[in-house]
Coordinates of C-alpha atoms in Angstrom, one line a residue:
Chain C
X1 CA 137.7 105.5 91.2
X2 CA 136.0 102.4 92.5
X3 CA 132.6 104.2 92.7
X4 CA 132.9 105.4 89.1
X5 CA 133.8 101.9 88.0
X6 CA 130.8 100.5 89.8
X7 CA 128.5 103.1 88.1
X8 CA 129.9 102.2 84.7
X9 CA 129.5 98.5 85.4
X10 CA 125.9 99.0 86.4
X11 CA 125.2 101.1 83.3
X12 CA 126.8 98.5 81.1
X13 CA 124.9 95.6 82.6
X14 CA 121.5 97.4 82.5
X15 CA 119.6 95.9 79.6
X16 CA 118.4 98.2 76.9
X17 CA 114.6 98.3 76.9
X18 CA 112.2 98.6 74.0
X19 CA 109.0 100.6 74.7
X20 CA 107.3 97.4 75.7
X21 CA 109.4 94.4 76.8
X22 CA 107.7 91.1 77.2
X23 CA 109.9 88.4 78.6
X24 CA 108.8 84.8 78.8
X25 CA 105.3 85.8 79.8
X26 CA 102.8 83.1 80.8
X27 CA 99.4 83.3 82.2
X28 CA 97.4 80.4 83.5
X29 CA 93.7 80.3 84.3
X30 CA 93.0 77.1 86.2
X31 CA 93.4 74.5 83.4
X32 CA 93.9 76.9 80.5
X33 CA 97.3 78.3 79.6
X34 CA 96.1 81.6 78.1
X35 CA 99.7 82.8 77.4
X36 CA 102.6 80.5 77.0
X37 CA 106.1 81.9 77.2
X38 CA 105.5 84.9 75.1
X39 CA 108.7 87.0 74.4
X40 CA 108.3 90.2 72.4
X41 CA 109.8 93.7 72.1
X42 CA 107.8 96.6 70.8
X43 CA 109.8 99.6 69.6
X44 CA 109.1 103.2 70.3
X45 CA 106.8 104.8 67.7
X46 CA 105.6 101.7 66.0
X47 CA 102.2 100.3 65.5
X48 CA 102.3 96.7 66.4
X49 CA 99.5 94.4 65.6
X50 CA 98.6 91.3 67.5
X51 CA 96.7 89.0 65.3
X52 CA 94.9 85.8 66.2
X53 CA 91.6 84.1 66.5
X54 CA 89.2 84.6 69.4
X55 CA 90.7 83.0 72.5
X56 CA 94.3 83.2 71.2
X57 CA 95.4 85.3 74.3
X58 CA 95.4 88.8 72.8
X59 CA 93.1 90.4 75.4
X60 CA 94.9 88.5 78.2
X61 CA 98.2 90.0 77.0
X62 CA 96.7 93.5 77.0
X63 CA 95.2 93.0 80.4
X64 CA 98.6 92.1 81.8
X65 CA 100.3 95.0 80.1
X66 CA 97.8 97.4 81.5
X67 CA 97.7 96.1 85.1
X68 CA 94.3 94.4 85.0
X69 CA 95.8 90.9 85.3
X70 CA 98.9 89.5 87.0
X71 CA 101.3 87.3 85.0
X72 CA 101.7 83.7 86.3
X73 CA 105.3 83.8 85.1
X74 CA 107.7 86.1 83.3
X75 CA 108.1 89.9 83.3
X76 CA 106.8 92.9 81.4
X77 CA 108.3 96.3 81.3
X78 CA 106.9 99.5 79.8
X79 CA 109.6 102.1 79.1
X80 CA 111.7 100.3 81.6
X81 CA 109.1 100.1 84.4
X82 CA 107.9 96.7 85.7
X83 CA 104.1 96.4 85.4
X84 CA 103.8 94.3 88.5
X85 CA 106.2 96.2 90.8
X86 CA 105.8 99.7 89.5
X87 CA 102.1 99.8 88.5
X88 CA 101.5 103.5 89.1
X89 CA 104.6 104.5 87.0
X90 CA 103.4 102.3 84.2
X91 CA 99.8 103.6 84.3
X92 CA 101.1 107.2 83.9
X93 CA 102.5 106.1 80.5
X94 CA 99.6 104.2 79.0
X95 CA 96.2 104.7 77.5
X96 CA 93.7 101.9 76.9
X97 CA 90.8 101.5 74.5
X98 CA 89.3 98.2 75.6
X99 CA 87.3 95.8 73.5
X100 CA 84.1 96.5 75.5
X101 CA 82.9 100.1 75.3
X102 CA 83.3 100.9 79.0
X103 CA 82.1 104.5 78.9
X104 CA 79.5 105.6 81.4
X105 CA 76.4 105.6 79.2
X106 CA 74.3 107.6 81.6
X107 CA 76.8 110.4 81.6
X108 CA 77.6 112.9 78.8
X109 CA 80.6 112.8 76.5
X110 CA 82.0 115.8 78.3
X111 CA 81.5 114.2 81.8
X112 CA 83.1 110.9 80.6
X113 CA 86.2 112.9 79.5
X114 CA 86.1 115.1 82.6
X115 CA 86.3 112.1 85.0
X116 CA 88.9 110.4 83.0
X117 CA 91.0 113.6 82.9
X118 CA 90.8 114.1 86.6
X119 CA 91.7 110.4 87.2
X120 CA 94.8 111.0 85.2
X121 CA 95.4 114.5 86.5
X122 CA 95.6 116.0 83.0
X123 CA 96.8 119.6 83.0
X124 CA 94.7 122.3 81.3
X125 CA 91.8 119.8 81.4
X126 CA 89.1 122.1 79.8
X127 CA 91.2 122.9 76.8
X128 CA 92.2 119.2 76.4
X129 CA 88.6 118.0 76.6
X130 CA 87.5 120.5 73.9
X131 CA 90.5 119.5 71.7
X132 CA 89.6 115.8 72.0
X133 CA 85.8 116.4 71.5
X134 CA 86.8 118.1 68.2
X135 CA 89.1 115.3 67.2
X136 CA 86.3 112.8 67.8
X137 CA 83.9 115.1 65.9
X138 CA 81.7 115.2 68.9
X139 CA 81.8 118.9 69.9
X140 CA 78.1 119.3 69.1
X141 CA 77.2 116.3 71.1
X142 CA 79.3 117.0 74.2
X143 CA 76.4 117.4 76.5
X144 CA 74.4 114.4 75.3
X145 CA 74.4 111.2 77.2
X146 CA 76.6 108.6 75.6
X147 CA 73.8 106.0 75.5
X148 CA 72.2 108.1 72.7
X149 CA 75.4 107.8 70.6
X150 CA 75.9 105.4 67.6
X151 CA 78.4 102.6 67.9
X152 CA 80.9 104.6 65.8
X153 CA 80.6 107.7 67.9
X154 CA 81.1 105.7 71.1
X155 CA 84.2 104.1 69.7
X156 CA 85.6 107.5 68.7
X157 CA 85.0 108.8 72.2
X158 CA 86.6 105.7 73.7
X159 CA 89.6 106.2 71.5
X160 CA 90.2 109.9 72.2
X161 CA 89.6 109.2 75.9
X162 CA 92.5 106.8 75.7
X163 CA 94.9 109.5 74.4
X164 CA 93.7 112.1 76.9
X165 CA 96.6 111.9 79.3
X166 CA 99.1 112.1 76.3
X167 CA 100.3 108.5 76.9
X168 CA 103.5 107.1 75.4
X169 CA 101.9 103.8 74.7
X170 CA 98.4 103.2 73.5
X171 CA 96.6 99.9 73.7
X172 CA 93.7 99.3 71.3
X173 CA 91.9 96.1 71.8
X174 CA 89.8 95.3 68.8
X175 CA 89.2 99.0 68.1
X176 CA 86.8 98.5 65.2
X177 CA 84.9 95.3 66.0
X178 CA 81.3 95.4 64.9
X179 CA 81.5 98.6 63.0
X180 CA 80.6 99.2 59.3
X181 CA 83.4 99.6 56.8
X182 CA 83.0 103.4 56.5
X183 CA 83.2 104.0 60.3
X184 CA 86.1 101.5 60.5
X185 CA 88.0 103.6 57.9
X186 CA 87.4 106.8 59.9
X187 CA 88.9 105.1 63.0
X188 CA 91.9 103.9 61.0
X189 CA 92.5 107.6 60.0
X190 CA 92.4 108.5 63.7
X191 CA 94.9 105.7 64.6
X192 CA 97.2 106.9 61.8
X193 CA 97.1 110.4 63.3
X194 CA 98.1 108.9 66.7
X195 CA 101.1 107.3 65.1
X196 CA 102.1 110.5 63.4
X197 CA 102.3 112.1 66.9
X198 CA 105.0 109.5 67.9
X199 CA 102.8 107.2 70.0
X200 CA 103.6 103.6 70.3
X201 CA 100.5 101.6 69.5
X202 CA 99.7 98.0 70.4
X203 CA 96.6 96.9 68.5
X204 CA 94.8 93.6 68.6
X205 CA 92.5 92.7 65.8
X206 CA 91.1 89.8 63.9
X207 CA 90.5 91.8 60.8
X208 CA 93.3 91.1 58.3
X209 CA 92.9 94.3 56.4
X210 CA 93.2 96.3 59.6
X211 CA 96.5 94.7 60.5
X212 CA 97.9 95.0 56.9
X213 CA 97.0 98.7 56.5
X214 CA 98.0 100.0 59.9
X215 CA 100.7 97.9 61.4
X216 CA 104.5 98.2 61.0
X217 CA 105.0 94.8 62.5
X218 CA 102.6 92.0 63.3
X219 CA 102.8 89.2 65.9
X220 CA 100.5 86.2 65.4
X221 CA 99.2 84.6 68.5
X222 CA 97.6 81.1 68.5
X223 CA 96.6 79.3 71.7
X224 CA 98.7 81.6 73.8
X225 CA 101.9 81.2 71.8
X226 CA 103.5 83.8 69.6
X227 CA 104.0 81.8 66.4
X228 CA 105.2 84.5 64.0
X229 CA 106.6 88.0 64.3
X230 CA 107.7 90.3 61.4
X231 CA 106.5 93.0 59.1
X232 CA 103.3 92.1 57.2
X233 CA 105.2 92.1 53.9
X234 CA 107.9 89.7 55.2
X235 CA 105.3 87.3 56.7
X236 CA 103.4 87.2 53.5
X237 CA 106.6 86.8 51.4
X238 CA 107.5 83.8 53.5
X239 CA 104.1 82.2 52.9
X240 CA 104.3 82.7 49.1
X241 CA 103.1 85.2 46.5
X242 CA 99.7 83.7 45.5
X243 CA 97.0 81.7 47.1
X244 CA 94.7 79.2 45.3
X245 CA 91.5 78.8 47.1
X246 CA 89.2 76.0 46.0
X247 CA 86.2 74.1 47.2
X248 CA 86.3 70.3 47.5
X249 CA 83.4 68.3 48.9
X250 CA 82.0 71.4 50.5
X251 CA 85.3 72.3 52.3
X252 CA 87.7 75.2 51.5
X253 CA 91.2 74.2 50.5
X254 CA 94.2 76.5 50.2
X255 CA 97.5 76.2 48.3
X256 CA 100.3 78.7 48.3
X257 CA 102.7 79.5 45.4
X258 CA 105.6 81.7 44.9
X259 CA 104.8 82.7 41.3
X260 CA 101.6 83.3 39.4
X261 CA 102.1 80.6 36.6
X262 CA 102.5 77.9 39.2
X263 CA 99.3 79.0 40.9
X264 CA 97.4 79.1 37.6
X265 CA 98.5 75.6 36.8
X266 CA 97.2 74.4 40.1
X267 CA 94.0 76.3 39.6
X268 CA 93.3 74.7 36.3
X269 CA 93.4 71.3 37.9
X270 CA 90.7 72.2 40.4
X271 CA 87.1 71.3 39.5
X272 CA 85.1 74.1 41.0
X273 CA 85.0 77.3 43.0
X274 CA 88.6 78.3 42.4
X275 CA 90.1 81.7 43.0
X276 CA 93.6 82.9 42.7
X277 CA 94.6 85.9 44.8
X278 CA 97.6 87.6 46.5
X279 CA 98.7 86.1 49.8
X280 CA 97.3 88.0 52.8
X281 CA 97.9 87.7 56.5
X282 CA 95.0 85.3 56.9
X283 CA 96.9 82.9 54.6
X284 CA 100.0 83.4 56.8
X285 CA 98.0 82.2 59.8
X286 CA 96.5 79.4 57.8
X287 CA 99.9 78.2 56.7
X288 CA 101.2 78.3 60.2
X289 CA 98.3 76.6 62.0
X290 CA 96.2 74.8 59.4
X291 CA 93.3 76.8 60.6
X292 CA 91.7 80.0 59.4
X293 CA 91.3 82.9 61.8
X294 CA 87.6 82.3 61.9
X295 CA 87.7 78.5 62.2
X296 CA 88.8 75.3 60.6
X297 CA 90.1 75.0 57.0
X298 CA 92.5 72.8 55.2
X299 CA 95.8 74.0 53.8
Chain J
X1 CA 95.3 110.6 97.3
X2 CA 93.3 111.2 94.1
X3 CA 89.9 109.8 95.3
X4 CA 87.8 112.7 94.1
X5 CA 87.3 111.6 90.4
X6 CA 85.9 108.3 91.6
X7 CA 83.6 110.0 94.0
X8 CA 82.5 112.6 91.3
X9 CA 81.6 109.8 88.9
X10 CA 79.5 108.0 91.4
X11 CA 77.7 111.2 92.5
X12 CA 77.0 112.2 88.9
X13 CA 75.4 108.9 88.2
X14 CA 73.5 109.1 91.5
X15 CA 72.3 112.6 90.4
X16 CA 71.1 111.3 87.0
X17 CA 69.1 108.5 88.7
X18 CA 67.6 110.9 91.2
X19 CA 66.2 112.9 88.4
X20 CA 64.5 109.8 87.0
X21 CA 60.9 109.6 88.1
X22 CA 60.3 106.9 90.7
X23 CA 63.9 106.5 91.7
X24 CA 63.6 108.2 95.1
X25 CA 60.4 106.3 95.7
X26 CA 61.9 102.9 94.9
X27 CA 65.1 103.5 96.9
X28 CA 63.2 104.6 99.9
X29 CA 60.1 102.6 99.5
X30 CA 60.9 100.0 102.1
X31 CA 61.7 102.3 105.0
X32 CA 58.7 104.4 104.1
X33 CA 56.5 101.4 104.1
X34 CA 57.8 100.4 107.5
X35 CA 57.4 103.9 108.8
X36 CA 53.8 104.0 107.7
X37 CA 52.8 100.4 108.5
X38 CA 54.5 100.0 111.8
X39 CA 54.7 103.6 112.9
X40 CA 51.2 104.7 112.1
X41 CA 49.5 101.4 112.1
X42 CA 50.9 99.1 114.8
X43 CA 52.6 101.9 116.6
X44 CA 49.4 103.6 117.6
X45 CA 48.7 100.6 120.0
X46 CA 52.2 100.1 121.3
X47 CA 54.5 102.1 123.4
X48 CA 58.1 101.4 124.3
X49 CA 59.7 103.1 127.3
X50 CA 58.5 106.6 127.9
X51 CA 57.9 107.8 124.3
X52 CA 55.6 106.7 121.5
X53 CA 56.4 103.8 119.2
X54 CA 57.1 106.2 116.4
X55 CA 59.8 107.9 118.5
X56 CA 61.3 104.4 119.0
X57 CA 61.0 103.3 115.4
X58 CA 62.3 106.3 113.6
X59 CA 66.0 106.1 114.7
X60 CA 65.9 102.4 113.8
X61 CA 64.6 103.0 110.4
X62 CA 67.2 105.7 109.8
X63 CA 69.9 103.3 110.8
X64 CA 68.5 100.6 108.6
X65 CA 67.9 102.8 105.6
X66 CA 71.4 104.4 105.9
X67 CA 72.9 100.9 106.1
X68 CA 70.9 99.6 103.0
X69 CA 71.6 102.6 100.9
X70 CA 75.3 102.9 101.7
X71 CA 75.8 99.1 101.1
X72 CA 73.6 98.4 98.1
X73 CA 74.7 101.2 95.9
X74 CA 78.4 100.5 96.4
X75 CA 78.1 96.7 96.2
X76 CA 75.9 96.7 93.1
X77 CA 77.8 99.5 91.4
X78 CA 81.1 97.7 91.8
X79 CA 79.7 94.3 90.8
X80 CA 78.1 95.7 87.7
X81 CA 81.0 97.9 86.9
X82 CA 83.5 95.1 87.3
X83 CA 81.6 92.3 85.6
X84 CA 79.2 93.8 83.1
X85 CA 80.0 97.4 82.2
X86 CA 83.8 97.1 82.7
X87 CA 83.9 100.7 84.0
X88 CA 85.8 99.6 87.1
X89 CA 88.7 98.7 84.9
X90 CA 89.1 102.4 84.0
X91 CA 90.0 103.0 87.7
X92 CA 92.5 100.1 87.8
X93 CA 94.2 101.2 84.6
X94 CA 94.5 104.8 85.9
X95 CA 97.5 106.0 88.0
X96 CA 95.4 106.0 91.2
X97 CA 96.1 103.9 94.3
X98 CA 93.8 101.2 95.6
X99 CA 93.1 103.3 98.7
X100 CA 91.9 106.2 96.5
X101 CA 89.6 103.9 94.6
X102 CA 88.1 102.5 97.9
X103 CA 87.8 106.0 99.5
X104 CA 86.1 107.4 96.4
X105 CA 83.6 104.6 96.4
X106 CA 83.0 104.7 100.2
X107 CA 82.5 108.5 100.2
X108 CA 79.9 108.1 97.5
X109 CA 78.2 105.4 99.6
X110 CA 78.2 107.7 102.6
X111 CA 76.5 110.4 100.6
X112 CA 73.8 108.1 99.5
X113 CA 73.3 106.7 103.0
X114 CA 73.0 110.2 104.5
X115 CA 70.7 111.3 101.7
X116 CA 68.2 108.6 102.6
X117 CA 68.6 109.3 106.3
X118 CA 67.8 113.0 105.8
X119 CA 64.6 112.2 103.9
X120 CA 63.5 109.9 106.7
X121 CA 64.4 112.5 109.3
X122 CA 62.3 115.2 107.6
X123 CA 59.4 112.8 107.1
X124 CA 59.6 111.7 110.7
X125 CA 59.4 115.2 111.9
X126 CA 56.5 115.9 109.6
X127 CA 54.5 113.1 111.1
X128 CA 55.3 114.3 114.6
X129 CA 58.3 112.2 115.8
X130 CA 60.8 113.7 118.2
X131 CA 64.5 112.9 118.1
X132 CA 67.5 114.3 120.0
X133 CA 69.9 115.3 117.3
X134 CA 73.4 116.1 118.4
X135 CA 76.9 115.6 117.3
X136 CA 76.9 112.0 118.5
X137 CA 73.8 111.2 116.5
X138 CA 75.4 112.4 113.3
X139 CA 78.8 110.9 114.1
X140 CA 77.1 107.5 114.6
X141 CA 75.1 107.9 111.4
X142 CA 78.2 108.9 109.5
X143 CA 80.3 106.0 110.8
X144 CA 77.4 103.6 110.1
X145 CA 77.3 104.7 106.4
X146 CA 81.1 104.5 106.2
X147 CA 81.1 100.9 107.6
X148 CA 78.4 99.6 105.2
X149 CA 79.8 101.4 102.2
X150 CA 83.2 99.8 103.0
X151 CA 81.4 96.4 103.3
X152 CA 79.8 97.2 100.0
X153 CA 83.3 97.5 98.4
X154 CA 84.3 94.2 100.0
X155 CA 81.2 92.4 98.6
X156 CA 81.4 94.2 95.3
X157 CA 85.0 93.1 94.8
X158 CA 84.3 89.5 95.8
X159 CA 80.9 88.9 94.0
X160 CA 81.0 86.6 91.0
X161 CA 77.6 87.7 89.9
X162 CA 74.8 90.1 90.6
X163 CA 73.1 87.4 92.6
X164 CA 76.0 87.2 95.0
X165 CA 75.4 90.8 96.2
X166 CA 71.7 90.1 96.6
X167 CA 72.5 86.9 98.5
X168 CA 74.8 88.7 100.9
X169 CA 72.0 91.3 101.4
X170 CA 69.4 88.6 102.0
X171 CA 71.5 86.5 104.4
X172 CA 73.3 89.3 106.3
X173 CA 72.0 92.8 105.7
X174 CA 68.3 92.1 106.0
X175 CA 68.4 89.8 109.0
X176 CA 70.6 92.4 110.7
X177 CA 67.9 95.0 109.9
X178 CA 65.3 92.9 111.8
X179 CA 67.3 91.6 114.8
X180 CA 69.4 94.6 115.7
X181 CA 66.6 96.4 117.6
X182 CA 65.2 98.2 114.7
X183 CA 61.6 97.3 115.4
X184 CA 61.7 96.0 118.9
X185 CA 64.1 96.2 121.9
X186 CA 66.6 93.4 122.1
X187 CA 66.3 93.3 125.9
X188 CA 63.3 90.9 125.5
X189 CA 65.2 88.5 123.3
X190 CA 66.5 85.1 124.7
X191 CA 70.0 85.4 126.3
X192 CA 72.0 83.6 123.5
X193 CA 70.4 85.6 120.7
X194 CA 71.0 88.8 122.6
X195 CA 74.7 88.0 122.8
X196 CA 74.8 87.4 119.1
X197 CA 72.9 90.5 118.3
X198 CA 75.3 92.6 120.5
X199 CA 78.0 91.6 118.1
X200 CA 76.2 93.1 115.1
X201 CA 77.3 96.6 114.2
X202 CA 73.8 97.8 113.5
X203 CA 72.7 97.1 117.1
X204 CA 75.3 99.7 118.2
X205 CA 74.1 102.2 115.6
X206 CA 70.5 101.8 116.8
X207 CA 71.7 102.4 120.4
X208 CA 73.5 105.5 119.5
X209 CA 70.8 107.0 117.4
X210 CA 68.2 106.4 120.1
X211 CA 70.3 107.9 122.9
X212 CA 73.2 109.9 121.5
X213 CA 74.9 110.6 124.8
X214 CA 78.5 111.0 125.5
X215 CA 78.7 108.3 128.2
X216 CA 80.9 105.2 128.4
X217 CA 78.3 102.9 126.8
X218 CA 77.8 105.2 123.8
X219 CA 81.6 105.7 123.4
X220 CA 82.1 101.9 123.5
X221 CA 79.4 101.5 120.8
X222 CA 81.0 104.1 118.7
X223 CA 84.4 102.4 119.2
X224 CA 82.9 99.1 118.0
X225 CA 81.5 100.8 114.9
X226 CA 84.8 102.5 114.2
X227 CA 86.7 99.2 114.6
X228 CA 84.3 97.4 112.2
X229 CA 84.8 100.2 109.7
X230 CA 88.6 100.1 110.0
X231 CA 88.6 96.3 109.4
X232 CA 86.2 96.7 106.4
X233 CA 88.3 99.5 104.9
X234 CA 91.5 97.6 105.2
X235 CA 89.9 94.5 103.7
X236 CA 88.5 96.6 100.9
X237 CA 91.8 98.2 100.0
X238 CA 93.5 94.8 100.2
X239 CA 90.9 93.3 97.7
X240 CA 91.3 96.2 95.3
X241 CA 95.1 96.1 95.5
X242 CA 95.2 92.4 94.5
X243 CA 92.6 92.7 91.9
X244 CA 93.5 90.5 88.9
X245 CA 91.3 89.2 86.1

């Protein structure tokens, strides 16, 4: 009786975890607070986008989630496992496509996948490698050294390598940085396929379009703080419907309006370089911080 | 312990570089230069103990070359992989233990060290040197490679730049190569220096490669090498385990 009651009590008091649970997470590097009390829950099966300018803390957050960096304060759990105390359990669940292309350039595409597969003890490795080479459209180039590949090919290889061990959670840190629009779109298709297979994806980007097209929810990081968290639509709706962008004394100015007529009235009063457009996630960031994702601007 | 993938990667990269023209020459150039310059040049006019200078020099060069090759590849590979190519991060993000990472790296360092030793051995025999090769010789050689590969992991994990590994090499590895009885017997050194040199691991490797006997002195030397290796391995695993960016 008492044992049963204790069991029930434990089950009742155990918190219900999301796929990724970030709880008051801070990371300090000497004088810089890279992450400041970030709390966030990412649901199973969603594509979650972390948006923010360079240096906002996106990569630091991914490093902590994937065991590359230790938090200064706070806790992180992936599928209920603590990343600091149960690192091996966590690493069995995750796949990472980092910002830097960290493939072995001297080795072939096949060898890169082979080593990664053995590291993660992937069953039926040969079949899995062939499957992934096909998915990355690299079957013909399997035995070529990666250094001869284009940027897009290297990114595709990096991304399929990340899903090799059939992870539950996939981390994509700036997956399309520096690629031309066509290649970027082909990678978006790949990410959409990942989502269809039930993967939870955490993606960092500073491309607005990428976040709007791919993500179910978006978190905006600025100077280590999570300053907004919602669906892209809800974030935009809160900012307004339309943006009037104008040029005054060589500087860009932005004004946000709920309806189009109001925006047009405002636009007519501006002297030069005026555009009216629908609010995007960049505007959300601008409204919240007074800065654009790429640098200073005035709202 | 899943160390094999780490070893496999290092060996595949090693193999690629071996196929590159000039690699073998550049990796082995220094010991070869010493062998030719000292062994055939100076050595013709010098004799140490009963044998020729070449017989004295060859085990020393093998010890030195195995040390440099085991150490340099591991230390440079880790430093570059950690700081510039970010390939080390793939290991850290994989479900493998710190000990597996260290063991994979060290095993690849041992292979590289032994590879250079074998080339020197063959060359030495071709130019007429005689060595007594027995189990103790290869045991000492293997432990020497293990020790310096483990030290390579320690330096590779601590280095903040490529220069750091080179500095450690210039201030520790190279002086040790010269003072541990590689080129001349330490018996003729001043007393204080001799005590210092006795503490250096390479001195014991040199002793063992020159007279690979199973007596008390040799076993003590082997014990010292094993102790140094154990400390280096533990330190290496500790540094990998607390790796944080």
